[in-house]
C-alpha cells in the first residue's frame, strides 16, 4: 500500500522555490502551489512520480516523472512543452534544503519515497555503468550509443524531421522559410563553402540519412561517399539514393568513419558528428580527416558548441535519454585542434538562432503527427522527444549552446589553399 505523506507535497515544492512558482503545481494529495490563474500547470499524479523527484532531485527526476507519465503538463501539448521550459528557466530556481529541512522533508514524505523506482525504459545506463562495459568512444561503444538514439524508427524520424530527413541545424534564408527550404539551404551552404565542382569527390562522415550526399550528387555532380554508424540510417539512405537515380554518384555505407580506407578527397563534410566523438579524440579526428584530403581540399565541420567555461559533458537527461557519451566544447577549442592537426582554418560562423528555429519546427512536426509518432515508438519515447527538443530550443535561444560551422583546408606544400581573396559562398 502506498504511503501518504504527512504534509502537503506542493508546500514542499513551494518552500524550496526561489523567485516564485510561475506555474500551477498540483499533487495527488490534493495540495497546490503557484498562481491559480496560471495558464500552464504541472500535475504530480502518483507516489512513483514523487519518488522520482525525491530520489533524483533536479532535471533527471523531473524528466523521469514526465517520461513515465507521473508528471503531467496542462495547457501545452506533450509534444512541445516549450512554455513550461521557458517559465521554469525564467522564474524558478530550486534551492537546496537545509539539513534541518531535509530531515523534516524525509520524515514528512515517508521513508518509502526514498526508494528509487526503476527508471523509465527509455533511459540509457548512467556513465559509470557504461564505463564498466566498454572504453569510452571505442568503436563498439560508439556504435551502441548511436543505435540508442538513431535506430528508433525511420518512420518516426520522417514524421518529426520532415521529408528532408535532416537531423541537424537548418539554415533559414528568411524568417518565413519553411523547414524544408532551410534544410536545403543548409546543405547548399555547406556545398558552397566546400566549393564543390562536378567530378569532385566528397566524403561525408556521420552522414545520417544521406541528405548531404544526395544534395552534393544531385545539385553539384559530385561523387559522394557517406558513412554512418546507424544501420537504419544507412538502409534508408541507400533506398533514397536509388529512388533519386543517383547510384552512379552517391553511396552510403554502414561504417565507422575511422574505417574509411579511401583518400584524396576534394572535400570532407562533417555535419553533426563532432558532438559524438569525444573531446579527447579531437586530435586524431582532425588528423584523420586531414589525411583524407588532397592538397587544397576543404573540410566543413558543423557542430553544436558550448562555452569553454561550462562543463563539457552533457547533463544527465541528455546523456541518458538522448545522446549517450555526448560532449560539447567551444568553437575555439575546435579551431585550435584543427590547426594543430595541420589544417588551416579559413572561416567560422555561428548559427545559434537557426538551431532554435529548427527545433521549433521539429516540435511542431511532432505535435502535428503526435498520434502517428506515439503509435510508432510509444508514448514515453514521444514524450522524451518533445521534452528534449523544447528544452534545447530554450538553450539555444538563451545562448547556453551554439552551433558553429568551421571551414578549414589542407594547405599545399607551397602554401596554396585554393581560396579566393574574399569568401565566395554568399550568405
GROMACS .gro file of C-alpha atoms in nm:
model
  427
    1UNK     CA    1   0.000   0.000   0.000
    2UNK     CA    2   0.134   0.345  -0.096
    3UNK     CA    3   0.217   0.565   0.199
    4UNK     CA    4   0.062   0.908   0.225
    5UNK     CA    5   0.293   1.198   0.307
    6UNK     CA    6   0.223   1.360   0.643
    7UNK     CA    7   0.229   1.709   0.495
    8UNK     CA    8   0.143   1.870   0.163
    9UNK     CA    9   0.367   1.791  -0.130
   10UNK     CA   10   0.305   2.123  -0.304
   11UNK     CA   11   0.410   2.308   0.011
   12UNK     CA   12   0.749   2.137  -0.003
   13UNK     CA   13   0.794   2.236  -0.365
   14UNK     CA   14   0.690   2.595  -0.297
   15UNK     CA   15   0.919   2.625   0.007
   16UNK     CA   16   1.221   2.517  -0.196
   17UNK     CA   17   1.145   2.756  -0.482
   18UNK     CA   18   1.320   3.090  -0.519
   19UNK     CA   19   1.156   3.364  -0.723
   20UNK     CA   20   0.804   3.231  -0.700
   21UNK     CA   21   0.633   2.938  -0.871
   22UNK     CA   22   0.537   3.059  -1.222
   23UNK     CA   23   0.316   2.756  -1.286
   24UNK     CA   24   0.022   2.599  -1.111
   25UNK     CA   25   0.162   2.291  -0.940
   26UNK     CA   26  -0.084   2.032  -0.810
   27UNK     CA   27  -0.019   1.697  -0.645
   28UNK     CA   28  -0.210   1.374  -0.589
   29UNK     CA   29  -0.256   1.455  -0.221
   30UNK     CA   30  -0.480   1.749  -0.317
   31UNK     CA   31  -0.221   2.017  -0.247
   32UNK     CA   32  -0.141   2.301  -0.486
   33UNK     CA   33   0.106   2.587  -0.525
   34UNK     CA   34   0.153   2.871  -0.768
   35UNK     CA   35  -0.097   3.117  -0.917
   36UNK     CA   36  -0.447   2.978  -0.954
   37UNK     CA   37  -0.499   3.160  -1.286
   38UNK     CA   38  -0.177   3.029  -1.446
   39UNK     CA   39  -0.237   2.903  -1.799
   40UNK     CA   40   0.034   2.639  -1.769
   41UNK     CA   41   0.042   2.378  -1.496
   42UNK     CA   42   0.219   2.065  -1.373
   43UNK     CA   43   0.035   1.781  -1.201
   44UNK     CA   44   0.209   1.513  -0.996
   45UNK     CA   45  -0.032   1.223  -1.027
   46UNK     CA   46   0.106   0.943  -0.807
   47UNK     CA   47   0.360   0.829  -0.549
   48UNK     CA   48   0.602   0.691  -0.809
   49UNK     CA   49   0.634   1.040  -0.952
   50UNK     CA   50   0.713   1.172  -0.606
   51UNK     CA   51   0.976   0.901  -0.562
   52UNK     CA   52   1.139   1.006  -0.890
   53UNK     CA   53   1.150   1.369  -0.775
   54UNK     CA   54   1.285   1.283  -0.428
   55UNK     CA   55   1.545   1.025  -0.529
   56UNK     CA   56   1.682   1.211  -0.832
   57UNK     CA   57   1.634   1.579  -0.749
   58UNK     CA   58   1.671   1.824  -1.032
   59UNK     CA   59   1.630   1.774  -1.405
   60UNK     CA   60   1.670   1.396  -1.403
   61UNK     CA   61   1.391   1.336  -1.152
   62UNK     CA   62   1.159   1.571  -1.337
   63UNK     CA   63   1.238   1.402  -1.668
   64UNK     CA   64   1.180   1.053  -1.526
   65UNK     CA   65   0.844   1.151  -1.382
   66UNK     CA   66   0.741   1.324  -1.705
   67UNK     CA   67   0.850   1.043  -1.936
   68UNK     CA   68   0.677   0.783  -1.718
   69UNK     CA   69   0.353   0.981  -1.722
   70UNK     CA   70   0.366   1.057  -1.349
   71UNK     CA   71   0.412   1.433  -1.404
   72UNK     CA   72   0.164   1.583  -1.648
   73UNK     CA   73   0.169   1.917  -1.826
   74UNK     CA   74  -0.156   2.110  -1.854
   75UNK     CA   75  -0.210   2.389  -2.103
   76UNK     CA   76   0.051   2.262  -2.351
   77UNK     CA   77   0.080   1.968  -2.584
   78UNK     CA   78   0.318   1.696  -2.455
   79UNK     CA   79   0.496   1.710  -2.789
   80UNK     CA   80   0.601   2.069  -2.725
   81UNK     CA   81   0.627   2.175  -2.359
   82UNK     CA   82   0.818   2.487  -2.465
   83UNK     CA   83   0.638   2.736  -2.242
   84UNK     CA   84   0.694   2.514  -1.939
   85UNK     CA   85   1.065   2.509  -2.017
   86UNK     CA   86   1.066   2.887  -2.065
   87UNK     CA   87   0.885   2.960  -1.741
   88UNK     CA   88   1.097   2.725  -1.535
   89UNK     CA   89   1.407   2.879  -1.686
   90UNK     CA   90   1.292   3.237  -1.636
   91UNK     CA   91   1.140   3.230  -1.291
   92UNK     CA   92   1.218   2.919  -1.095
   93UNK     CA   93   1.538   2.813  -0.923
   94UNK     CA   94   1.520   2.542  -0.664
   95UNK     CA   95   1.740   2.593  -0.363
   96UNK     CA   96   1.897   2.308  -0.172
   97UNK     CA   97   1.717   2.229   0.157
   98UNK     CA   98   1.897   2.298   0.481
   99UNK     CA   99   1.994   1.991   0.690
  100UNK     CA  100   1.701   2.058   0.922
  101UNK     CA  101   1.459   2.094   0.632
  102UNK     CA  102   1.593   1.778   0.476
  103UNK     CA  103   1.520   1.577   0.790
  104UNK     CA  104   1.170   1.725   0.807
  105UNK     CA  105   1.106   1.650   0.439
  106UNK     CA  106   1.225   1.292   0.471
  107UNK     CA  107   1.007   1.234   0.776
  108UNK     CA  108   0.709   1.407   0.623
  109UNK     CA  109   0.720   1.236   0.286
  110UNK     CA  110   0.782   0.895   0.437
  111UNK     CA  111   1.075   0.656   0.408
  112UNK     CA  112   0.903   0.460   0.131
  113UNK     CA  113   0.953   0.757  -0.100
  114UNK     CA  114   1.331   0.731  -0.062
  115UNK     CA  115   1.340   0.404  -0.254
  116UNK     CA  116   1.407   0.491  -0.621
  117UNK     CA  117   1.170   0.324  -0.869
  118UNK     CA  118   1.322   0.166  -1.180
  119UNK     CA  119   1.387   0.438  -1.438
  120UNK     CA  120   1.167   0.452  -1.750
  121UNK     CA  121   1.272   0.202  -2.019
  122UNK     CA  122   1.380   0.488  -2.248
  123UNK     CA  123   1.668   0.573  -2.013
  124UNK     CA  124   2.020   0.461  -2.101
  125UNK     CA  125   2.265   0.334  -1.841
  126UNK     CA  126   2.448   0.601  -1.638
  127UNK     CA  127   2.804   0.687  -1.738
  128UNK     CA  128   2.965   0.482  -1.460
  129UNK     CA  129   2.779   0.170  -1.573
  130UNK     CA  130   2.881   0.227  -1.933
  131UNK     CA  131   3.244   0.261  -1.826
  132UNK     CA  132   3.225  -0.095  -1.692
  133UNK     CA  133   3.102  -0.223  -2.027
  134UNK     CA  134   3.341  -0.061  -2.272
  135UNK     CA  135   3.604   0.205  -2.331
  136UNK     CA  136   3.452   0.548  -2.389
  137UNK     CA  137   3.434   0.628  -2.762
  138UNK     CA  138   3.566   0.290  -2.871
  139UNK     CA  139   3.412   0.178  -3.200
  140UNK     CA  140   3.185  -0.075  -3.029
  141UNK     CA  141   3.067   0.166  -2.759
  142UNK     CA  142   3.010   0.447  -3.009
  143UNK     CA  143   2.807   0.211  -3.225
  144UNK     CA  144   2.590   0.117  -2.927
  145UNK     CA  145   2.542   0.482  -2.827
  146UNK     CA  146   2.443   0.584  -3.180
  147UNK     CA  147   2.200   0.293  -3.207
  148UNK     CA  148   2.035   0.402  -2.879
  149UNK     CA  149   1.936   0.734  -3.032
  150UNK     CA  150   1.917   0.691  -3.408
  151UNK     CA  151   1.787   0.337  -3.453
  152UNK     CA  152   1.449   0.432  -3.308
  153UNK     CA  153   1.231   0.422  -3.618
  154UNK     CA  154   1.282   0.573  -3.961
  155UNK     CA  155   0.906   0.632  -3.980
  156UNK     CA  156   0.918   0.827  -3.652
  157UNK     CA  157   1.205   1.042  -3.775
  158UNK     CA  158   1.017   1.105  -4.100
  159UNK     CA  159   0.723   1.243  -3.901
  160UNK     CA  160   0.945   1.471  -3.690
  161UNK     CA  161   1.216   1.578  -3.934
  162UNK     CA  162   1.003   1.607  -4.246
  163UNK     CA  163   1.087   1.491  -4.599
  164UNK     CA  164   1.449   1.610  -4.581
  165UNK     CA  165   1.527   1.356  -4.304
  166UNK     CA  166   1.791   1.604  -4.187
  167UNK     CA  167   1.859   1.585  -3.815
  168UNK     CA  168   2.096   1.881  -3.789
  169UNK     CA  169   2.060   2.257  -3.768
  170UNK     CA  170   1.894   2.408  -4.074
  171UNK     CA  171   1.984   2.748  -4.221
  172UNK     CA  172   1.687   2.979  -4.271
  173UNK     CA  173   1.736   3.212  -4.569
  174UNK     CA  174   1.447   3.421  -4.435
  175UNK     CA  175   1.246   3.420  -4.114
  176UNK     CA  176   0.947   3.293  -4.312
  177UNK     CA  177   1.127   2.999  -4.476
  178UNK     CA  178   0.989   2.651  -4.422
  179UNK     CA  179   1.189   2.378  -4.254
  180UNK     CA  180   1.240   2.202  -4.587
  181UNK     CA  181   1.366   2.522  -4.750
  182UNK     CA  182   1.601   2.579  -4.458
  183UNK     CA  183   1.742   2.225  -4.467
  184UNK     CA  184   1.805   2.255  -4.841
  185UNK     CA  185   1.980   2.587  -4.778
  186UNK     CA  186   2.195   2.424  -4.508
  187UNK     CA  187   2.319   2.154  -4.744
  188UNK     CA  188   2.376   2.409  -5.017
  189UNK     CA  189   2.568   2.642  -4.785
  190UNK     CA  190   2.797   2.350  -4.695
  191UNK     CA  191   2.841   2.272  -5.063
  192UNK     CA  192   2.924   2.635  -5.146
  193UNK     CA  193   3.171   2.666  -4.861
  194UNK     CA  194   3.340   2.348  -4.984
  195UNK     CA  195   3.335   2.492  -5.338
  196UNK     CA  196   3.208   2.164  -5.479
  197UNK     CA  197   3.252   2.117  -5.852
  198UNK     CA  198   3.132   1.846  -6.095
  199UNK     CA  199   3.354   1.540  -6.089
  200UNK     CA  200   3.500   1.607  -5.744
  201UNK     CA  201   3.492   1.353  -5.460
  202UNK     CA  202   3.322   1.425  -5.127
  203UNK     CA  203   3.340   1.227  -4.802
  204UNK     CA  204   3.051   1.295  -4.562
  205UNK     CA  205   3.124   1.150  -4.216
  206UNK     CA  206   2.828   1.085  -3.989
  207UNK     CA  207   2.605   1.122  -4.294
  208UNK     CA  208   2.273   1.042  -4.128
  209UNK     CA  209   2.002   0.961  -4.379
  210UNK     CA  210   2.220   1.080  -4.667
  211UNK     CA  211   2.090   1.433  -4.716
  212UNK     CA  212   2.429   1.593  -4.787
  213UNK     CA  213   2.542   1.304  -5.005
  214UNK     CA  214   2.227   1.324  -5.216
  215UNK     CA  215   2.238   1.704  -5.240
  216UNK     CA  216   2.603   1.709  -5.348
  217UNK     CA  217   2.548   1.441  -5.611
  218UNK     CA  218   2.222   1.581  -5.749
  219UNK     CA  219   2.298   1.954  -5.741
  220UNK     CA  220   2.676   1.959  -5.796
  221UNK     CA  221   2.757   1.642  -5.988
  222UNK     CA  222   2.993   1.529  -5.711
  223UNK     CA  223   3.082   1.167  -5.644
  224UNK     CA  224   2.988   1.144  -5.277
  225UNK     CA  225   3.051   0.878  -5.012
  226UNK     CA  226   2.869   0.892  -4.680
  227UNK     CA  227   2.925   0.677  -4.370
  228UNK     CA  228   2.705   0.632  -4.063
  229UNK     CA  229   2.708   0.411  -3.754
  230UNK     CA  230   2.331   0.372  -3.771
  231UNK     CA  231   2.217   0.071  -3.972
  232UNK     CA  232   1.866   0.209  -4.011
  233UNK     CA  233   2.001   0.537  -4.144
  234UNK     CA  234   2.220   0.357  -4.395
  235UNK     CA  235   1.932   0.144  -4.520
  236UNK     CA  236   1.710   0.450  -4.562
  237UNK     CA  237   1.984   0.644  -4.741
  238UNK     CA  238   2.057   0.361  -4.984
  239UNK     CA  239   1.692   0.344  -5.083
  240UNK     CA  240   1.670   0.723  -5.117
  241UNK     CA  241   1.976   0.721  -5.345
  242UNK     CA  242   1.821   0.451  -5.563
  243UNK     CA  243   1.488   0.635  -5.574
  244UNK     CA  244   1.668   0.951  -5.688
  245UNK     CA  245   1.857   0.762  -5.959
  246UNK     CA  246   2.192   0.870  -5.814
  247UNK     CA  247   2.352   0.530  -5.767
  248UNK     CA  248   2.636   0.618  -6.004
  249UNK     CA  249   2.738   0.919  -5.793
  250UNK     CA  250   2.622   0.865  -5.435
  251UNK     CA  251   2.694   0.588  -5.184
  252UNK     CA  252   2.621   0.543  -4.814
  253UNK     CA  253   2.787   0.273  -4.602
  254UNK     CA  254   2.709   0.143  -4.254
  255UNK     CA  255   3.058   0.214  -4.126
  256UNK     CA  256   3.258   0.395  -3.860
  257UNK     CA  257   3.429   0.696  -4.016
  258UNK     CA  258   3.760   0.565  -3.880
  259UNK     CA  259   3.729   0.264  -4.111
  260UNK     CA  260   3.714   0.462  -4.436
  261UNK     CA  261   4.007   0.344  -4.646
  262UNK     CA  262   3.982   0.580  -4.945
  263UNK     CA  263   4.170   0.910  -4.952
  264UNK     CA  264   4.247   1.204  -5.184
  265UNK     CA  265   3.901   1.354  -5.142
  266UNK     CA  266   3.842   1.707  -5.268
  267UNK     CA  267   3.621   1.781  -4.969
  268UNK     CA  268   3.503   1.638  -4.639
  269UNK     CA  269   3.182   1.739  -4.464
  270UNK     CA  270   3.110   1.655  -4.101
  271UNK     CA  271   2.760   1.768  -4.008
  272UNK     CA  272   2.663   1.684  -3.651
  273UNK     CA  273   2.929   1.420  -3.582
  274UNK     CA  274   3.177   1.603  -3.359
  275UNK     CA  275   2.935   1.602  -3.061
  276UNK     CA  276   2.966   1.222  -3.051
  277UNK     CA  277   3.340   1.160  -3.085
  278UNK     CA  278   3.471   1.290  -2.751
  279UNK     CA  279   3.693   1.595  -2.698
  280UNK     CA  280   3.996   1.380  -2.615
  281UNK     CA  281   3.967   1.235  -2.966
  282UNK     CA  282   3.974   1.570  -3.147
  283UNK     CA  283   4.345   1.544  -3.236
  284UNK     CA  284   4.305   1.204  -3.403
  285UNK     CA  285   3.970   1.307  -3.557
  286UNK     CA  286   4.102   1.618  -3.730
  287UNK     CA  287   4.427   1.446  -3.827
  288UNK     CA  288   4.231   1.158  -3.981
  289UNK     CA  289   4.011   1.392  -4.184
  290UNK     CA  290   4.312   1.599  -4.291
  291UNK     CA  291   4.479   1.287  -4.424
  292UNK     CA  292   4.168   1.206  -4.629
  293UNK     CA  293   4.200   1.534  -4.819
  294UNK     CA  294   4.415   1.611  -5.118
  295UNK     CA  295   4.617   1.936  -5.113
  296UNK     CA  296   4.377   2.235  -5.122
  297UNK     CA  297   4.097   2.002  -5.014
  298UNK     CA  298   3.843   2.156  -4.777
  299UNK     CA  299   3.680   2.040  -4.453
  300UNK     CA  300   3.349   2.180  -4.324
  301UNK     CA  301   3.281   2.091  -3.961
  302UNK     CA  302   2.924   2.167  -3.842
  303UNK     CA  303   2.876   2.108  -3.469
  304UNK     CA  304   2.690   2.212  -3.156
  305UNK     CA  305   2.922   2.407  -2.927
  306UNK     CA  306   2.922   2.529  -2.569
  307UNK     CA  307   3.126   2.800  -2.398
  308UNK     CA  308   3.453   2.657  -2.273
  309UNK     CA  309   3.385   2.771  -1.913
  310UNK     CA  310   3.092   2.528  -1.899
  311UNK     CA  311   3.108   2.152  -1.834
  312UNK     CA  312   3.196   1.960  -2.149
  313UNK     CA  313   2.980   1.659  -2.076
  314UNK     CA  314   2.610   1.691  -2.135
  315UNK     CA  315   2.370   1.684  -1.840
  316UNK     CA  316   2.218   1.366  -1.703
  317UNK     CA  317   1.893   1.396  -1.900
  318UNK     CA  318   2.061   1.445  -2.239
  319UNK     CA  319   2.322   1.179  -2.160
  320UNK     CA  320   2.073   0.912  -2.054
  321UNK     CA  321   1.780   0.985  -2.283
  322UNK     CA  322   1.920   1.148  -2.597
  323UNK     CA  323   2.295   1.144  -2.672
  324UNK     CA  324   2.486   0.893  -2.457
  325UNK     CA  325   2.853   0.990  -2.418
  326UNK     CA  326   2.797   1.325  -2.591
  327UNK     CA  327   3.045   1.607  -2.521
  328UNK     CA  328   3.042   1.974  -2.614
  329UNK     CA  329   3.307   2.244  -2.613
  330UNK     CA  330   3.366   2.584  -2.764
  331UNK     CA  331   3.438   2.664  -3.127
  332UNK     CA  332   3.778   2.798  -3.023
  333UNK     CA  333   3.880   2.454  -2.899
  334UNK     CA  334   3.776   2.301  -3.230
  335UNK     CA  335   3.966   2.562  -3.427
  336UNK     CA  336   4.277   2.506  -3.218
  337UNK     CA  337   4.259   2.128  -3.258
  338UNK     CA  338   4.206   2.159  -3.635
  339UNK     CA  339   4.504   2.392  -3.664
  340UNK     CA  340   4.721   2.166  -3.451
  341UNK     CA  341   4.632   1.877  -3.684
  342UNK     CA  342   4.779   2.072  -3.976
  343UNK     CA  343   4.464   2.227  -4.118
  344UNK     CA  344   4.436   2.597  -4.200
  345UNK     CA  345   4.113   2.739  -4.060
  346UNK     CA  346   3.963   2.990  -4.303
  347UNK     CA  347   3.620   3.077  -4.162
  348UNK     CA  348   3.388   3.023  -3.865
  349UNK     CA  349   3.017   3.102  -3.844
  350UNK     CA  350   2.772   3.083  -3.553
  351UNK     CA  351   2.420   2.962  -3.648
  352UNK     CA  352   2.275   2.957  -3.297
  353UNK     CA  353   1.946   3.129  -3.380
  354UNK     CA  354   1.893   2.893  -3.673
  355UNK     CA  355   1.906   2.591  -3.445
  356UNK     CA  356   1.639   2.739  -3.216
  357UNK     CA  357   1.418   2.783  -3.523
  358UNK     CA  358   1.494   2.428  -3.639
  359UNK     CA  359   1.393   2.285  -3.302
  360UNK     CA  360   1.075   2.494  -3.310
  361UNK     CA  361   0.980   2.335  -3.641
  362UNK     CA  362   1.069   1.981  -3.529
  363UNK     CA  363   0.849   2.029  -3.223
  364UNK     CA  364   0.568   2.149  -3.449
  365UNK     CA  365   0.604   1.839  -3.665
  366UNK     CA  366   0.592   1.617  -3.357
  367UNK     CA  367   0.271   1.782  -3.241
  368UNK     CA  368   0.113   1.766  -3.587
  369UNK     CA  369   0.196   1.395  -3.615
  370UNK     CA  370   0.156   1.306  -3.248
  371UNK     CA  371  -0.077   1.008  -3.287
  372UNK     CA  372   0.138   0.854  -3.559
  373UNK     CA  373   0.457   0.911  -3.356
  374UNK     CA  374   0.310   0.754  -3.043
  375UNK     CA  375   0.188   0.456  -3.245
  376UNK     CA  376   0.538   0.415  -3.388
  377UNK     CA  377   0.759   0.447  -3.077
  378UNK     CA  378   0.528   0.460  -2.774
  379UNK     CA  379   0.407   0.744  -2.554
  380UNK     CA  380   0.715   0.754  -2.330
  381UNK     CA  381   0.962   0.794  -2.618
  382UNK     CA  382   0.742   1.056  -2.782
  383UNK     CA  383   0.742   1.249  -2.454
  384UNK     CA  384   1.122   1.225  -2.439
  385UNK     CA  385   1.148   1.391  -2.777
  386UNK     CA  386   0.901   1.666  -2.703
  387UNK     CA  387   1.076   1.749  -2.376
  388UNK     CA  388   1.429   1.736  -2.512
  389UNK     CA  389   1.362   1.946  -2.822
  390UNK     CA  390   1.169   2.213  -2.630
  391UNK     CA  391   1.441   2.235  -2.365
  392UNK     CA  392   1.717   2.254  -2.625
  393UNK     CA  393   1.530   2.530  -2.809
  394UNK     CA  394   1.535   2.738  -2.492
  395UNK     CA  395   1.905   2.660  -2.451
  396UNK     CA  396   1.988   2.792  -2.798
  397UNK     CA  397   1.768   3.098  -2.751
  398UNK     CA  398   1.943   3.182  -2.423
  399UNK     CA  399   2.293   3.135  -2.569
  400UNK     CA  400   2.370   2.840  -2.343
  401UNK     CA  401   2.467   2.641  -2.652
  402UNK     CA  402   2.561   2.744  -3.003
  403UNK     CA  403   2.610   2.591  -3.348
  404UNK     CA  404   2.930   2.659  -3.537
  405UNK     CA  405   3.042   2.581  -3.888
  406UNK     CA  406   3.420   2.581  -3.913
  407UNK     CA  407   3.574   2.577  -4.261
  408UNK     CA  408   3.934   2.456  -4.298
  409UNK     CA  409   4.169   2.347  -4.576
  410UNK     CA  410   4.467   2.118  -4.619
  411UNK     CA  411   4.714   2.376  -4.742
  412UNK     CA  412   4.955   2.255  -5.012
  413UNK     CA  413   5.328   2.234  -4.952
  414UNK     CA  414   5.385   2.563  -5.136
  415UNK     CA  415   5.126   2.741  -4.920
  416UNK     CA  416   4.845   2.749  -5.176
  417UNK     CA  417   4.496   2.687  -5.041
  418UNK     CA  418   4.269   2.738  -5.342
  419UNK     CA  419   4.065   3.015  -5.179
  420UNK     CA  420   3.976   3.346  -5.339
  421UNK     CA  421   4.083   3.662  -5.160
  422UNK     CA  422   3.734   3.701  -5.012
  423UNK     CA  423   3.458   3.443  -4.939
  424UNK     CA  424   3.267   3.331  -5.246
  425UNK     CA  425   2.979   3.134  -5.093
  426UNK     CA  426   2.747   3.425  -5.013
  427UNK     CA  427   2.503   3.425  -4.724
   0.00000   0.00000   0.00000
